[in-house]
C-alpha atoms as one frame of an Amber mdcrd trajectory, in Angstrom:
protein
   0.000   0.000   0.000   1.259   3.456  -0.799   1.026   5.396   2.446   1.682
   8.677   0.630  -1.111   8.165  -1.877  -3.476   7.053   0.855  -2.762  10.174
   2.924  -3.188  12.332  -0.180  -6.542  10.685  -0.862  -7.650  11.354   2.707
  -6.700  15.029   2.267  -9.013  15.403  -0.719 -11.959  15.788   1.659 -10.274
  18.801   3.265  -7.191  19.988   5.165  -6.116  17.957   8.213  -3.424  17.809
  10.872  -1.029  14.870  10.994  -2.852  13.485  14.027  -6.165  13.574  12.146
  -4.584  11.860   9.134  -3.207   9.072  11.323  -6.593   8.565  12.999  -8.442
   8.502   9.644  -5.873   6.091   8.171  -6.079   3.744  11.159  -9.903   3.769
  11.114 -10.110   2.887   7.414  -6.948   0.916   6.642  -4.884   0.269   9.755
  -6.854  -2.359  11.662  -3.975  -4.816  11.521  -1.126  -2.344  10.958  -1.720
   1.058  12.511   0.389   3.865  11.128   3.140   5.261  13.351   3.151   9.007
  13.947   6.729   9.223  12.693   5.678   7.641   9.424   2.861  10.162   9.007
   5.147  13.138   9.554   8.011  11.826   7.423   5.546  11.071   4.610   3.969
  14.514   4.913   7.437  16.129   4.760   8.179  14.226   1.557   4.805  15.150
   0.034   5.386  18.796   0.996   8.873  18.746  -0.549   7.441  17.228  -3.751
   4.702  19.859  -4.005   1.832  17.411  -3.512   0.644  19.066  -0.278   0.993
  22.501   1.249   0.773  23.821   4.775  -2.708  25.322   5.091  -2.164  26.712
   8.572  -0.164  26.385  11.757  -1.752  26.329  15.181   0.056  26.860  18.445
  -0.888  24.508  21.207   0.329  23.211  24.532   3.040  21.270  22.713   4.660
  21.642  19.335   2.990  23.675  16.614   0.411  21.746  14.643   0.580  22.031
  10.870  -2.597  21.622   8.878  -1.936  20.096   5.462  -3.952  20.547   2.279
  -3.609  18.670  -1.003  -2.427  20.651  -4.038  -3.651  20.274  -7.619  -0.479
  18.279  -8.329  -1.426  16.026  -5.409  -4.946  15.496  -6.763  -3.477  14.611
 -10.166  -1.017  12.197  -8.531  -3.801  10.413  -6.622  -5.913  10.238  -9.781
  -3.069   8.584 -11.708  -2.336   6.185  -8.855  -5.991   5.145  -8.544  -6.191
   4.345 -12.257  -2.935   2.371 -12.404  -3.586  -1.370 -11.963  -1.639  -3.080
  -9.202   0.845  -5.726 -10.279  -0.520  -9.153  -9.320   1.683 -10.894  -6.758
   2.473 -14.367  -8.116   4.292 -15.593  -4.956   6.775 -17.542  -7.073   9.425
 -17.523  -4.350   7.493 -17.725  -1.120   9.147 -18.387   2.214   6.908 -21.408
   2.672   8.114 -22.996  -0.584  11.707 -22.307   0.447  11.124 -24.023   3.802
   9.610 -27.088   2.115  12.542 -27.455  -0.265  15.159 -26.876   2.451  13.463
 -29.372   4.761  13.647 -31.983   2.005  17.214 -31.088   1.032  18.396 -31.425
   4.612  16.586 -34.700   5.228  14.199 -33.255   7.786  11.015 -34.049   5.875
   8.357 -31.499   5.101   5.097 -33.220   6.019   5.165 -31.870   9.581   5.982
 -28.396   8.314   3.005 -28.521   5.936   0.716 -29.808   8.717   1.799 -27.014
  11.077   1.315 -24.429   8.356  -2.141 -25.801   7.521  -3.124 -25.538  11.204
  -1.875 -21.932  11.332  -3.806 -21.028   8.169  -6.976 -22.593   9.568  -6.542
 -20.727  12.875  -6.206 -17.418  11.043  -9.183 -18.243   8.838 -11.324 -18.856
  11.951 -10.205 -15.494  13.397 -10.983 -13.677  10.152 -14.373 -15.361   9.874
 -15.275 -14.189  13.404 -14.069 -10.665  12.569 -16.071 -10.707   9.337 -19.262
 -11.700  11.171 -19.065  -8.721  13.527 -17.544  -6.166  11.162 -18.987  -3.535
   8.899 -18.983  -3.918   5.115 -15.423  -2.602   4.760 -14.195  -5.102   7.353
 -16.117  -7.907   5.642 -14.536  -7.102   2.274 -10.962  -6.973   3.611 -11.543
 -10.219   5.508 -12.913 -11.855   2.337  -9.789 -10.741   0.454  -7.549 -12.341
   3.070  -9.708 -15.480   3.299  -9.587 -16.059  -0.458  -5.786 -15.830  -0.385
  -5.610 -18.219   2.559  -7.898 -20.664   0.731  -5.524 -20.604  -2.240  -2.612
 -21.248   0.123  -4.468 -24.216   1.622  -5.009 -25.696  -1.844  -1.265 -25.329
  -2.461  -0.458 -26.964   0.884  -2.665 -29.954   0.010  -1.192 -30.290  -3.484
   2.359 -30.043  -2.144   1.665 -32.623   0.574   0.356 -35.011  -2.099   3.519
 -34.513  -4.176   6.159 -34.473  -1.421   7.695 -37.823  -2.352   7.989 -36.811
  -5.997   9.452 -33.394  -5.064  11.970 -35.006  -2.712  13.169 -37.303  -5.519
  13.520 -34.430  -7.971  15.435 -32.055  -5.728  17.800 -34.617  -4.225  19.035
 -36.236  -7.442
């Protein structure tokens, strides 16, 4: 996810302080990975330097001054281009899990137990996501569905790999 583009998109509804941007980001996109304040301010500095935002006002408070940021026309154009650029599909051709399976076989450890443990972990996460989906709003349901579909694909791969372990072991150890 592009944090910069996401913050720019959030600014399109109107100027905001860094604290407000962090809160809006976390409410919409940060359920599992909240944004750190340092990341917000470093991103805003970069966007300011690149002319995609401007300081719309500075307020004195009990602590440091609070800058209010507004998106510029260049920022709106940048978000528009980003939104219309398709994301590159992630083929997972060199996943850590595949690497572990091959290394387990190469080192004579066997991979069946590894696949079983991974299957159990996938199923645990799927149960958690299903519970979250049942109690969440539509946005939460959609993000949970996205994750569940990917986990289902992983489970199919785990089953296929388990069925072919003997053949894979022969091929990689010759």
